[in-house]
mmCIF file of C-alpha atoms in Angstrom:
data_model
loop_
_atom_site.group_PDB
_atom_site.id
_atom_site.type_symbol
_atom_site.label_atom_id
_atom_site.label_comp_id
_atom_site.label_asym_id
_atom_site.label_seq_id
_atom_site.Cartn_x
_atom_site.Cartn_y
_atom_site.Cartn_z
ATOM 1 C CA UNK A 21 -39.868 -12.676 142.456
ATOM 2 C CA UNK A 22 -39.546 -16.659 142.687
ATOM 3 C CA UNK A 23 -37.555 -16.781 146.186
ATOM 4 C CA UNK A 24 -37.515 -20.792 146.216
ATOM 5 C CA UNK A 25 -35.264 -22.757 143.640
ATOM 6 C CA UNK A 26 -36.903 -26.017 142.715
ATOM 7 C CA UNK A 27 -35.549 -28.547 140.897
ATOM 8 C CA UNK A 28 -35.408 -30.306 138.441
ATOM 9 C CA UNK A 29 -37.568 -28.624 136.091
ATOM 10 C CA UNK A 30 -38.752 -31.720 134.397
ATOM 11 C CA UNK A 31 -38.305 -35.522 134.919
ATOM 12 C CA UNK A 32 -39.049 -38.408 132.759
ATOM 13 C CA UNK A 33 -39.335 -41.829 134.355
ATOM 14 C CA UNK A 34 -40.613 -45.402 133.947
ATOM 15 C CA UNK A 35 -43.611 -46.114 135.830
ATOM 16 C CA UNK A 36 -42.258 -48.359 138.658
ATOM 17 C CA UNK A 37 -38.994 -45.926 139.414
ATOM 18 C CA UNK A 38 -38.609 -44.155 142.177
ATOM 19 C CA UNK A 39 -38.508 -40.110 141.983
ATOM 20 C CA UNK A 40 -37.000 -37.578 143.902
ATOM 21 C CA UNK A 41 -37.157 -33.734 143.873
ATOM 22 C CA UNK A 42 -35.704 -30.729 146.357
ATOM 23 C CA UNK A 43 -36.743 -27.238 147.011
ATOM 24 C CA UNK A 44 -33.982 -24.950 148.214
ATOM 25 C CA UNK A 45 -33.830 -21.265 149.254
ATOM 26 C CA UNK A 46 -30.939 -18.636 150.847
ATOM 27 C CA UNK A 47 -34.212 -17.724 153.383
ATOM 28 C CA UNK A 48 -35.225 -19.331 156.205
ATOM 29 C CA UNK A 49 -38.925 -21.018 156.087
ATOM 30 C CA UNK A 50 -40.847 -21.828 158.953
ATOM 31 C CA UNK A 51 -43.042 -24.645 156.705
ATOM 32 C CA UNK A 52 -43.137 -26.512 153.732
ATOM 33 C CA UNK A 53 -46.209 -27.236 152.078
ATOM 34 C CA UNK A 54 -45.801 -30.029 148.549
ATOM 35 C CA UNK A 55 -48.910 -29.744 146.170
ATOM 36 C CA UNK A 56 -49.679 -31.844 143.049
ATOM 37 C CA UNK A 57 -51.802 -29.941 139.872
ATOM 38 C CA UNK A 58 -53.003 -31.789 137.259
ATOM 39 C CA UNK A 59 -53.805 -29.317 133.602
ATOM 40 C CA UNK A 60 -56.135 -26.720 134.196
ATOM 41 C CA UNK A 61 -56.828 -27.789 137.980
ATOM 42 C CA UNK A 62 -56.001 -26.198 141.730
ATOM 43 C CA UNK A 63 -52.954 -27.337 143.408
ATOM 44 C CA UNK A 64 -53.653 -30.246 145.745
ATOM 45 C CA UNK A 65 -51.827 -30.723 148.622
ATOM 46 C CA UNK A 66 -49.668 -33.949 149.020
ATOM 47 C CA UNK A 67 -47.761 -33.530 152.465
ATOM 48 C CA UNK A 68 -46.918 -30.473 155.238
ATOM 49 C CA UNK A 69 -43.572 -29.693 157.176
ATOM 50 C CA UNK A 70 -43.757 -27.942 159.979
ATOM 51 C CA UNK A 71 -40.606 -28.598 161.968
ATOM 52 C CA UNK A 72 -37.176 -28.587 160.915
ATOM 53 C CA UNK A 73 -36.094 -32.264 160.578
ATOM 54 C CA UNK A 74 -39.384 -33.861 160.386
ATOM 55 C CA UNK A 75 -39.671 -36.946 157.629
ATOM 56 C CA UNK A 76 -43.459 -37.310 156.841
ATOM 57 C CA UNK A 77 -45.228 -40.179 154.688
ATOM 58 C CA UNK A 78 -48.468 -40.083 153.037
ATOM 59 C CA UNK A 79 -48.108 -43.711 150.478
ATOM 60 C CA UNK A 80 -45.735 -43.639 148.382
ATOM 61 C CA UNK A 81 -44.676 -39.921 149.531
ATOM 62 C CA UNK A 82 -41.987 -39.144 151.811
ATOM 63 C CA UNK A 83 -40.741 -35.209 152.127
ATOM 64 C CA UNK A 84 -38.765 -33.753 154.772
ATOM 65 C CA UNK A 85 -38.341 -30.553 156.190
ATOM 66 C CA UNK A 86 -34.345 -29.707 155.681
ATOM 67 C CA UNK A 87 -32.551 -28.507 159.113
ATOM 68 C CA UNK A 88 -31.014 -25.643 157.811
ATOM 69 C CA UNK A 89 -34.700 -25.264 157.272
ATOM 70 C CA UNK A 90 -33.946 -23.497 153.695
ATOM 71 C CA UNK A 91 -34.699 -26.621 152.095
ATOM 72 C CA UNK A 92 -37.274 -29.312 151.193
ATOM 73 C CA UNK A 93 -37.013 -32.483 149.223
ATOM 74 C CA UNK A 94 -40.554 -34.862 148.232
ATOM 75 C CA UNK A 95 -39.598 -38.620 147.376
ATOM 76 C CA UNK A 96 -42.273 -40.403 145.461
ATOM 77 C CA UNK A 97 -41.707 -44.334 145.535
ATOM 78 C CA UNK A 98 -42.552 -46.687 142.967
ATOM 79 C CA UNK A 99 -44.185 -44.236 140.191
ATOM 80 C CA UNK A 100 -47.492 -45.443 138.374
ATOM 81 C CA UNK A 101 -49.000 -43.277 135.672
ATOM 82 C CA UNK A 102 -51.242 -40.933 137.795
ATOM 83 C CA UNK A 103 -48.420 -39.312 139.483
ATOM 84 C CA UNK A 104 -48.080 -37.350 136.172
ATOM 85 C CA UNK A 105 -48.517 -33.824 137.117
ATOM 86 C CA UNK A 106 -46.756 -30.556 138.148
ATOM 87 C CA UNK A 107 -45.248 -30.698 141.720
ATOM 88 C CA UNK A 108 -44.499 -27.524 143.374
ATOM 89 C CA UNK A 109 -43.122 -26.604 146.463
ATOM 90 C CA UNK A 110 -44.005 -23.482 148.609
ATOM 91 C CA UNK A 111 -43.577 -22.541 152.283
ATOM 92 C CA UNK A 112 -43.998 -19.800 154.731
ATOM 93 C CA UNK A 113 -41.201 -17.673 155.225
ATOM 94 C CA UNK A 114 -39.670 -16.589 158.587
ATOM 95 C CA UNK A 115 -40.646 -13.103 159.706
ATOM 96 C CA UNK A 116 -43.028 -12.961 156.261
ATOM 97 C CA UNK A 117 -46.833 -13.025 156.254
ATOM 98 C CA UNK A 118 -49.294 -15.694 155.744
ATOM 99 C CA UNK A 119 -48.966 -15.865 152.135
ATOM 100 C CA UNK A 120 -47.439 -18.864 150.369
ATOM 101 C CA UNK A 121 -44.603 -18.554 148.955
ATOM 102 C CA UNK A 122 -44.178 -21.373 145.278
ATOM 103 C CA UNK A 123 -41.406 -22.736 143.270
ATOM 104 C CA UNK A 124 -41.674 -23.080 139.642
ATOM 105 C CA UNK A 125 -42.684 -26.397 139.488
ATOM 106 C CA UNK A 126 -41.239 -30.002 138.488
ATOM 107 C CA UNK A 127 -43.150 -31.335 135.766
ATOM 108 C CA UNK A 128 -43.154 -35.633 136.005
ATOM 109 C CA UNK A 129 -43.908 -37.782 133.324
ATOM 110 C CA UNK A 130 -44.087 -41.603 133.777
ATOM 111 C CA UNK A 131 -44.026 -44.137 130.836
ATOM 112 C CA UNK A 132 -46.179 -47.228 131.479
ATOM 113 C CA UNK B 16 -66.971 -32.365 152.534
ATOM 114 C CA UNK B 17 -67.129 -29.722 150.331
ATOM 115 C CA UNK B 18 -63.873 -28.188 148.767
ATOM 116 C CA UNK B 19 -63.137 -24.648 148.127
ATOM 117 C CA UNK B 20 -65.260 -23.903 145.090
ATOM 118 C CA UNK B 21 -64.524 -21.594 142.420
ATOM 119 C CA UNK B 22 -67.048 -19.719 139.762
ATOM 120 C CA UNK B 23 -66.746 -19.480 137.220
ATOM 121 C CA UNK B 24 -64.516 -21.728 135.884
ATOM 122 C CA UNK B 25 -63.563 -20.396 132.784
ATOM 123 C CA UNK B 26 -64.040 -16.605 131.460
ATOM 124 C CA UNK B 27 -63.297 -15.271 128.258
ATOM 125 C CA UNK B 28 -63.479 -10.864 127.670
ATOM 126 C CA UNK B 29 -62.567 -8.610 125.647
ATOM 127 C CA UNK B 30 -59.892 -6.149 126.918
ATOM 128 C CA UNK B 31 -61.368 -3.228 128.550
ATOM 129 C CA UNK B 32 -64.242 -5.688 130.268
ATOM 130 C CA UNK B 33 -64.836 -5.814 133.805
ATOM 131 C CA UNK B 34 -64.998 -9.393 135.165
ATOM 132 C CA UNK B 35 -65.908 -10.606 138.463
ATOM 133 C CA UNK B 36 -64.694 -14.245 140.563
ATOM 134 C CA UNK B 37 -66.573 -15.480 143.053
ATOM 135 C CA UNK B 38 -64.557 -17.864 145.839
ATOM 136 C CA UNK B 39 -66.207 -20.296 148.552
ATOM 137 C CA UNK B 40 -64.011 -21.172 150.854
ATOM 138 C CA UNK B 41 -64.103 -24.420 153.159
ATOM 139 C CA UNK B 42 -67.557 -23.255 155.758
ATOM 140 C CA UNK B 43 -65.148 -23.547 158.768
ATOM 141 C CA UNK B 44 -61.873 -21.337 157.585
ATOM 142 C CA UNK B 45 -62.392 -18.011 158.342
ATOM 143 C CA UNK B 46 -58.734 -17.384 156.354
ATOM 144 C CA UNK B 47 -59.097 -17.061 152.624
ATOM 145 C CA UNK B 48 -56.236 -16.095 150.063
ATOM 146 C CA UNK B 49 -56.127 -15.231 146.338
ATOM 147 C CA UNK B 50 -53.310 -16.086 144.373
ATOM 148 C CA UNK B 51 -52.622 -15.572 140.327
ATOM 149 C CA UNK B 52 -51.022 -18.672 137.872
ATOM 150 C CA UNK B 53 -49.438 -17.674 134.809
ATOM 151 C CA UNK B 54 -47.930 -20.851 132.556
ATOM 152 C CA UNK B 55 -44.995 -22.353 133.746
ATOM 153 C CA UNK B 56 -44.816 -20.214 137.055
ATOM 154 C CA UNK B 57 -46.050 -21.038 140.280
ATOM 155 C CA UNK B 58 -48.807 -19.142 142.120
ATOM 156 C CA UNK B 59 -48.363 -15.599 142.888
ATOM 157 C CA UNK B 60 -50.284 -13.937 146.114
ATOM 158 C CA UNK B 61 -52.383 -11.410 145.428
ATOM 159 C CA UNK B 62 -54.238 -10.869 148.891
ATOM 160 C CA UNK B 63 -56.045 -12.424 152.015
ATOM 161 C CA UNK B 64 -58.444 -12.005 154.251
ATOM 162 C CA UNK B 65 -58.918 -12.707 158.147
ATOM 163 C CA UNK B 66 -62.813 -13.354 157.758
ATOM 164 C CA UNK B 67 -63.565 -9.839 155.997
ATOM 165 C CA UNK B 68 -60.779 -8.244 156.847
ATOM 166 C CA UNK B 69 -58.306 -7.545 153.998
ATOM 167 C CA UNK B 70 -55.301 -7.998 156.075
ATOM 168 C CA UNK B 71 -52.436 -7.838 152.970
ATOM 169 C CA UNK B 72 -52.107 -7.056 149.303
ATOM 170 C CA UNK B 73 -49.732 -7.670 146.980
ATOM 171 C CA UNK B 74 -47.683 -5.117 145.027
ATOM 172 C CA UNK B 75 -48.837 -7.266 141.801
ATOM 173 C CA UNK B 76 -52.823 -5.933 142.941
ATOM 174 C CA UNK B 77 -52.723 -3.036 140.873
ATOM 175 C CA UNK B 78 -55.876 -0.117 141.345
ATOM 176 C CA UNK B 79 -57.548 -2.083 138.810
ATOM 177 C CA UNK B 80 -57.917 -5.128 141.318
ATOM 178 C CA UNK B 81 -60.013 -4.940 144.088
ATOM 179 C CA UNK B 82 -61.346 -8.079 146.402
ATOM 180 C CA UNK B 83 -63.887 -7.721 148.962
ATOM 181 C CA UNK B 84 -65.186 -10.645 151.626
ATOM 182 C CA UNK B 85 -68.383 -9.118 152.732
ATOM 183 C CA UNK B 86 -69.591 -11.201 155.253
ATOM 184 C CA UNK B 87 -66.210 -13.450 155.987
ATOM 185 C CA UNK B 88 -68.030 -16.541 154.143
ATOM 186 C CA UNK B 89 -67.327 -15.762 149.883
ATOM 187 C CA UNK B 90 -64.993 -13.707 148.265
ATOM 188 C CA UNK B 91 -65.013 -11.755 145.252
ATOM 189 C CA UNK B 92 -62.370 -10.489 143.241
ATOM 190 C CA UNK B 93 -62.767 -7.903 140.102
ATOM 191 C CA UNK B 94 -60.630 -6.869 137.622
ATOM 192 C CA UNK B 95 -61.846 -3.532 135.925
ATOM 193 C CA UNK B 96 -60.545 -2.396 132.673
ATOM 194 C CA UNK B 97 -58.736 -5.783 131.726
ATOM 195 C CA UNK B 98 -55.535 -5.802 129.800
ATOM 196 C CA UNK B 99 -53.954 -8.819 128.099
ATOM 197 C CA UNK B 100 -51.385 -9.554 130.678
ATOM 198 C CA UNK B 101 -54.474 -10.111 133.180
ATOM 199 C CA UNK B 102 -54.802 -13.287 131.391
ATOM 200 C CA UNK B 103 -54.076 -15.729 133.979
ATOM 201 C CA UNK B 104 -55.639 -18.552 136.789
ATOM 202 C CA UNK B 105 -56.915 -17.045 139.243
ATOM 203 C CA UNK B 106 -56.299 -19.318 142.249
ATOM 204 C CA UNK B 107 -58.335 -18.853 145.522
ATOM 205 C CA UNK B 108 -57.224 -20.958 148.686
ATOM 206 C CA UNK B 109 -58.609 -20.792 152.526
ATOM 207 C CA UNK B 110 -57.210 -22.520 155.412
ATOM 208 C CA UNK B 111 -58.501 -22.737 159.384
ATOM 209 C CA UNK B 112 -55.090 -20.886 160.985
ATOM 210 C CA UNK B 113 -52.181 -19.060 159.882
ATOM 211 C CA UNK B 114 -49.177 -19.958 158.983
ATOM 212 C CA UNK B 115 -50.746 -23.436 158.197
ATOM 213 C CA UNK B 116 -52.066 -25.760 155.495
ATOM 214 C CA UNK B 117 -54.045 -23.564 152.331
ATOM 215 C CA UNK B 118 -56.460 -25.318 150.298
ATOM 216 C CA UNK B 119 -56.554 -24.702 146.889
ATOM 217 C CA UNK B 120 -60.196 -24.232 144.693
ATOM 218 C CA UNK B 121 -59.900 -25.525 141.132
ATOM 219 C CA UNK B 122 -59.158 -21.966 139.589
ATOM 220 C CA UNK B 123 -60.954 -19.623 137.305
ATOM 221 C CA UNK B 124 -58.832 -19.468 133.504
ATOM 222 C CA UNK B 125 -59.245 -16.165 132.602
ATOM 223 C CA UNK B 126 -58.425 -15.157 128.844
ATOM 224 C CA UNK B 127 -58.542 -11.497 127.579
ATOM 225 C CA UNK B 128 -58.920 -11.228 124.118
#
């Protein structure tokens, strides 16, 4: 099963807001990868964390890699329309294999 | 730069069908990984590959799966026998290293009817 709590499910903003969404687990990951899918598309990936601590930017995204390193949060500044999408977190866990593990999703909607 | 590429991208069968995907991964990543989408969950694994080596498999890969990377380029994965609960996307991804970024192909929708 789902071993990464992400949250909220859903969010409904103004275009212009800023948003902000974590990913938390009781396991330990050694990354954090964000993705962005649009209906009936692949994931595509927004931003990786690979050490503990680390605050990366790509635009208006910011997500860091929690110390405790069982948790991830991805800021998204100033919202426009196109950021409407499913966000999902997933990482590698410690001592696990190569696969990626996923949260659920948090679906964003922005008003214009 | 080409993308991981997916065929097809849609596929519609009748339960019972056999249906084949066919992944190409990005030319230079000799790591490619299936995963499986149902709505309002993330992606699942299913299995990867180290070039063609099947390195893992997941306990959702039932006998009826089976995926195969010939010649570490493409990967194909068939379902024999499909059921209604098969009805998923079918997510392949390939990345350069382990433990490191996985690019994500646009899917295959499959629908059993």
């Amino acid at each position: 099963g789902q071993q990464l709590n992400q949250s909220p499910q859903s969010m409904f903003i103004q275009e212009g807001e800023d948003v902000s969404m974590n990913c938390t687990s009781s396991s330990i990951f050694n990354t954090w990868l964000w993705y962005k899918q649009d209906p009936g598309e692949g994931p595509v990936l927004l931003i990786a964390l690979y050490k503990a601590g680390e605050l990366t930017s790509n635009g208006r995204l910011t997500a860091q890699f929690g110390i405790t390193r069982k948790d991830s949060f991805l800021n998204i500044s100033a919202s426009i329309p196109s950021d409407v999408g499913i966000y999902f977190c997933a990482g590698h866990l410690q001592g696990g294999s190569e696969k990626l593990v996923f949260g659920k999703g948090t679906k964003l909607t922005v008003n214009p | 730069d080409t993308g991981v590429s997916q065929d097809p991208r849609h596929k519609i069968t009748k339960r019972g069908q056999n249906v084949t995907f066919r992944c190409d991964p990005i030319s230079e990543h000799n790591r490619l990984y299936w995963y499986r989408q149902t709505l309002g969950q993330g992606p699942e694994f299913l299995t990867y590959f180290q070039n063609e080596a099947q390195l893992e498999k997941s306990r959702l890969l039932s006998d009826r799966f089976s995926a195969e990377r010939p010649k570490g380029s493409f990967s194909t994965l068939e379902i024999q026998r499909t059921e209604q609960g098969d009805s998923a996307m079918y997510l392949c991804a390939s990345s350069p290293t382990p433990y490191y970024e996985q690019y994500f192909g646009p899917g295959t929708r499959l629908t059993v009817t």
